[in-house]
Amino acid sequence: MIFFVLLIFLAIAVVIVITQRHRKGDFLFRIRKLKNKNTALLSEMMKMREESAYFALATDELSQKAFRHLELALDDANSKVIEIDEALRTLESRAKSWFDYTDLYVLIGMQDEAFEEVENIMRKARQDYVRLSKTSS
């Protein structure tokens, strides 16, 4: 009889461990997906900043103003991307833990929303960049 009770407890423990591993994998997958998007945005920002650097040398006032606007947008997006990256590192370390799962779904969702804000800023920066490249040509 005791053997069966121990066997039932062992089965319950195995089920708990399997579900914890599944949740852990889900958290890590979502975090890695956001980190990959974040890395892609950082490289795009660096590329835009390098390519738009010669617009600062333009003599007309319109190009100078557009360049300053683009720089401000890129700086704003860059600071937010760095904040998101730091938060994702913290969340990743929490997701690797076996017991610290409190509010991870909510926190990952918050970083996803912050990332959408950065994408909107970058969309506007891309429009400014296209405008700059057309006026300088």
PDB file of C-alpha atoms in Angstrom:
ATOM      1  CA  MET A   1       0.000   0.000   0.000  1.00  0.00           C
ATOM      2  CA  ILE A   2       2.786   2.434   0.890  1.00  0.00           C
ATOM      3  CA  PHE A   3       4.463   1.520  -2.378  1.00  0.00           C
ATOM      4  CA  PHE A   4       1.414   2.661  -4.358  1.00  0.00           C
ATOM      5  CA  VAL A   5       1.195   5.937  -2.433  1.00  0.00           C
ATOM      6  CA  LEU A   6       4.877   6.608  -3.127  1.00  0.00           C
ATOM      7  CA  LEU A   7       4.351   5.706  -6.773  1.00  0.00           C
ATOM      8  CA  ILE A   8       1.461   8.181  -7.022  1.00  0.00           C
ATOM      9  CA  PHE A   9       3.567  10.936  -5.418  1.00  0.00           C
ATOM     10  CA  LEU A  10       6.397  10.149  -7.829  1.00  0.00           C
ATOM     11  CA  ALA A  11       4.016  10.355 -10.784  1.00  0.00           C
ATOM     12  CA  ILE A  12       2.709  13.717  -9.569  1.00  0.00           C
ATOM     13  CA  ALA A  13       6.278  14.997  -9.152  1.00  0.00           C
ATOM     14  CA  VAL A  14       7.169  13.892 -12.692  1.00  0.00           C
ATOM     15  CA  VAL A  15       4.125  15.690 -14.097  1.00  0.00           C
ATOM     16  CA  ILE A  16       5.041  18.863 -12.195  1.00  0.00           C
ATOM     17  CA  VAL A  17       8.639  18.756 -13.450  1.00  0.00           C
ATOM     18  CA  ILE A  18       7.498  18.222 -17.045  1.00  0.00           C
ATOM     19  CA  THR A  19       5.061  21.144 -16.906  1.00  0.00           C
ATOM     20  CA  GLN A  20       7.703  23.378 -15.319  1.00  0.00           C
ATOM     21  CA  ARG A  21      10.150  22.518 -18.099  1.00  0.00           C
ATOM     22  CA  HIS A  22       7.479  23.279 -20.688  1.00  0.00           C
ATOM     23  CA  ARG A  23       6.755  26.685 -19.135  1.00  0.00           C
ATOM     24  CA  LYS A  24      10.463  27.394 -18.846  1.00  0.00           C
ATOM     25  CA  GLY A  25      10.947  26.598 -22.538  1.00  0.00           C
ATOM     26  CA  ASP A  26       7.997  28.788 -23.518  1.00  0.00           C
ATOM     27  CA  PHE A  27       9.355  31.742 -21.565  1.00  0.00           C
ATOM     28  CA  LEU A  28      12.834  31.334 -23.001  1.00  0.00           C
ATOM     29  CA  PHE A  29      11.461  31.034 -26.550  1.00  0.00           C
ATOM     30  CA  ARG A  30       9.429  34.238 -26.227  1.00  0.00           C
ATOM     31  CA  ILE A  31      12.361  36.087 -24.682  1.00  0.00           C
ATOM     32  CA  ARG A  32      14.792  34.918 -27.383  1.00  0.00           C
ATOM     33  CA  LYS A  33      12.332  35.964 -30.076  1.00  0.00           C
ATOM     34  CA  LEU A  34      12.196  39.472 -28.605  1.00  0.00           C
ATOM     35  CA  LYS A  35      15.990  39.561 -28.211  1.00  0.00           C
ATOM     36  CA  ASN A  36      16.418  38.672 -31.891  1.00  0.00           C
ATOM     37  CA  LYS A  37      14.048  41.483 -32.896  1.00  0.00           C
ATOM     38  CA  ASN A  38      15.934  43.804 -30.584  1.00  0.00           C
ATOM     39  CA  THR A  39      19.284  42.902 -32.130  1.00  0.00           C
ATOM     40  CA  ALA A  40      17.907  43.428 -35.635  1.00  0.00           C
ATOM     41  CA  LEU A  41      16.605  46.866 -34.665  1.00  0.00           C
ATOM     42  CA  LEU A  42      19.934  47.840 -33.109  1.00  0.00           C
ATOM     43  CA  SER A  43      21.828  46.885 -36.261  1.00  0.00           C
ATOM     44  CA  GLU A  44      19.309  48.761 -38.422  1.00  0.00           C
ATOM     45  CA  MET A  45      19.697  51.855 -36.241  1.00  0.00           C
ATOM     46  CA  MET A  46      23.479  51.693 -36.521  1.00  0.00           C
ATOM     47  CA  LYS A  47      23.242  51.306 -40.287  1.00  0.00           C
ATOM     48  CA  MET A  48      20.842  54.252 -40.601  1.00  0.00           C
ATOM     49  CA  ARG A  49      23.047  56.400 -38.380  1.00  0.00           C
ATOM     50  CA  GLU A  50      26.157  55.607 -40.446  1.00  0.00           C
ATOM     51  CA  GLU A  51      24.451  56.132 -43.794  1.00  0.00           C
ATOM     52  CA  SER A  52      22.783  59.355 -42.719  1.00  0.00           C
ATOM     53  CA  ALA A  53      25.977  60.882 -41.328  1.00  0.00           C
ATOM     54  CA  TYR A  54      26.788  62.583 -44.618  1.00  0.00           C
ATOM     55  CA  PHE A  55      23.421  64.380 -44.511  1.00  0.00           C
ATOM     56  CA  ALA A  56      24.844  66.449 -41.674  1.00  0.00           C
ATOM     57  CA  LEU A  57      27.293  67.906 -44.165  1.00  0.00           C
ATOM     58  CA  ALA A  58      24.491  69.203 -46.391  1.00  0.00           C
ATOM     59  CA  THR A  59      24.398  72.953 -46.781  1.00  0.00           C
ATOM     60  CA  ASP A  60      20.657  73.510 -47.115  1.00  0.00           C
ATOM     61  CA  GLU A  61      18.643  74.138 -43.985  1.00  0.00           C
ATOM     62  CA  LEU A  62      15.914  71.612 -44.818  1.00  0.00           C
ATOM     63  CA  SER A  63      18.386  68.722 -44.913  1.00  0.00           C
ATOM     64  CA  GLN A  64      19.997  69.882 -41.674  1.00  0.00           C
ATOM     65  CA  LYS A  65      16.621  70.057 -39.932  1.00  0.00           C
ATOM     66  CA  ALA A  66      15.567  66.640 -41.235  1.00  0.00           C
ATOM     67  CA  PHE A  67      18.901  65.175 -40.152  1.00  0.00           C
ATOM     68  CA  ARG A  68      18.494  66.551 -36.613  1.00  0.00           C
ATOM     69  CA  HIS A  69      14.972  65.136 -36.468  1.00  0.00           C
ATOM     70  CA  LEU A  70      16.268  61.751 -37.631  1.00  0.00           C
ATOM     71  CA  GLU A  71      19.056  61.827 -35.052  1.00  0.00           C
ATOM     72  CA  LEU A  72      16.593  62.608 -32.255  1.00  0.00           C
ATOM     73  CA  ALA A  73      14.325  59.750 -33.330  1.00  0.00           C
ATOM     74  CA  LEU A  74      17.259  57.335 -33.485  1.00  0.00           C
ATOM     75  CA  ASP A  75      18.505  58.447 -30.061  1.00  0.00           C
ATOM     76  CA  ASP A  76      15.037  57.986 -28.569  1.00  0.00           C
ATOM     77  CA  ALA A  77      14.673  54.536 -30.119  1.00  0.00           C
ATOM     78  CA  ASN A  78      18.197  53.567 -29.067  1.00  0.00           C
ATOM     79  CA  SER A  79      17.606  54.399 -25.407  1.00  0.00           C
ATOM     80  CA  LYS A  80      14.369  52.409 -25.381  1.00  0.00           C
ATOM     81  CA  VAL A  81      15.988  49.445 -27.124  1.00  0.00           C
ATOM     82  CA  ILE A  82      18.754  49.394 -24.517  1.00  0.00           C
ATOM     83  CA  GLU A  83      16.171  49.458 -21.712  1.00  0.00           C
ATOM     84  CA  ILE A  84      14.296  46.584 -23.350  1.00  0.00           C
ATOM     85  CA  ASP A  85      17.531  44.620 -23.753  1.00  0.00           C
ATOM     86  CA  GLU A  86      18.394  45.004 -20.066  1.00  0.00           C
ATOM     87  CA  ALA A  87      14.885  43.961 -19.045  1.00  0.00           C
ATOM     88  CA  LEU A  88      15.041  40.923 -21.332  1.00  0.00           C
ATOM     89  CA  ARG A  89      18.334  39.832 -19.771  1.00  0.00           C
ATOM     90  CA  THR A  90      16.743  40.009 -16.332  1.00  0.00           C
ATOM     91  CA  LEU A  91      13.684  38.107 -17.527  1.00  0.00           C
ATOM     92  CA  GLU A  92      15.873  35.477 -19.172  1.00  0.00           C
ATOM     93  CA  SER A  93      17.716  34.812 -15.926  1.00  0.00           C
ATOM     94  CA  ARG A  94      14.383  34.571 -14.094  1.00  0.00           C
ATOM     95  CA  ALA A  95      13.015  32.197 -16.743  1.00  0.00           C
ATOM     96  CA  LYS A  96      16.008  29.887 -16.305  1.00  0.00           C
ATOM     97  CA  SER A  97      15.193  29.542 -12.636  1.00  0.00           C
ATOM     98  CA  TRP A  98      12.878  26.691 -11.656  1.00  0.00           C
ATOM     99  CA  PHE A  99      10.790  28.619  -9.176  1.00  0.00           C
ATOM    100  CA  ASP A 100      10.799  32.323 -10.090  1.00  0.00           C
ATOM    101  CA  TYR A 101       7.951  32.404 -12.623  1.00  0.00           C
ATOM    102  CA  THR A 102       5.799  35.054 -10.980  1.00  0.00           C
ATOM    103  CA  ASP A 103       4.340  37.451 -13.529  1.00  0.00           C
ATOM    104  CA  LEU A 104       6.729  36.437 -16.324  1.00  0.00           C
ATOM    105  CA  TYR A 105       3.924  36.331 -18.889  1.00  0.00           C
ATOM    106  CA  VAL A 106       2.917  39.864 -17.925  1.00  0.00           C
ATOM    107  CA  LEU A 107       6.485  41.178 -17.877  1.00  0.00           C
ATOM    108  CA  ILE A 108       7.316  39.649 -21.248  1.00  0.00           C
ATOM    109  CA  GLY A 109       4.113  41.155 -22.639  1.00  0.00           C
ATOM    110  CA  MET A 110       5.132  44.560 -21.299  1.00  0.00           C
ATOM    111  CA  GLN A 111       8.478  44.307 -23.095  1.00  0.00           C
ATOM    112  CA  ASP A 112       6.653  43.298 -26.267  1.00  0.00           C
ATOM    113  CA  GLU A 113       4.486  46.427 -26.000  1.00  0.00           C
ATOM    114  CA  ALA A 114       7.563  48.583 -25.400  1.00  0.00           C
ATOM    115  CA  PHE A 115       9.132  46.993 -28.457  1.00  0.00           C
ATOM    116  CA  GLU A 116       6.070  47.962 -30.527  1.00  0.00           C
ATOM    117  CA  GLU A 117       6.574  51.585 -29.424  1.00  0.00           C
ATOM    118  CA  VAL A 118      10.174  51.409 -30.620  1.00  0.00           C
ATOM    119  CA  GLU A 119       9.022  49.966 -33.939  1.00  0.00           C
ATOM    120  CA  ASN A 120       6.678  52.949 -34.371  1.00  0.00           C
ATOM    121  CA  ILE A 121       9.542  55.350 -33.672  1.00  0.00           C
ATOM    122  CA  MET A 122      11.728  53.473 -36.150  1.00  0.00           C
ATOM    123  CA  ARG A 123       8.977  53.569 -38.776  1.00  0.00           C
ATOM    124  CA  LYS A 124       8.952  57.375 -38.500  1.00  0.00           C
ATOM    125  CA  ALA A 125      12.750  57.449 -38.586  1.00  0.00           C
ATOM    126  CA  ARG A 126      12.731  55.360 -41.766  1.00  0.00           C
ATOM    127  CA  GLN A 127      10.320  57.848 -43.349  1.00  0.00           C
ATOM    128  CA  ASP A 128      12.639  60.706 -42.373  1.00  0.00           C
ATOM    129  CA  TYR A 129      15.581  58.790 -43.773  1.00  0.00           C
ATOM    130  CA  VAL A 130      13.804  58.218 -47.098  1.00  0.00           C
ATOM    131  CA  ARG A 131      12.873  61.903 -47.243  1.00  0.00           C
ATOM    132  CA  LEU A 132      16.468  62.864 -46.539  1.00  0.00           C
ATOM    133  CA  SER A 133      17.856  60.578 -49.197  1.00  0.00           C
ATOM    134  CA  LYS A 134      15.411  61.969 -51.775  1.00  0.00           C
ATOM    135  CA  THR A 135      16.207  65.605 -50.976  1.00  0.00           C
ATOM    136  CA  SER A 136      19.956  65.069 -51.022  1.00  0.00           C
ATOM    137  CA  SER A 137      19.955  63.286 -54.382  1.00  0.00           C
TER     138      SER A 137
END
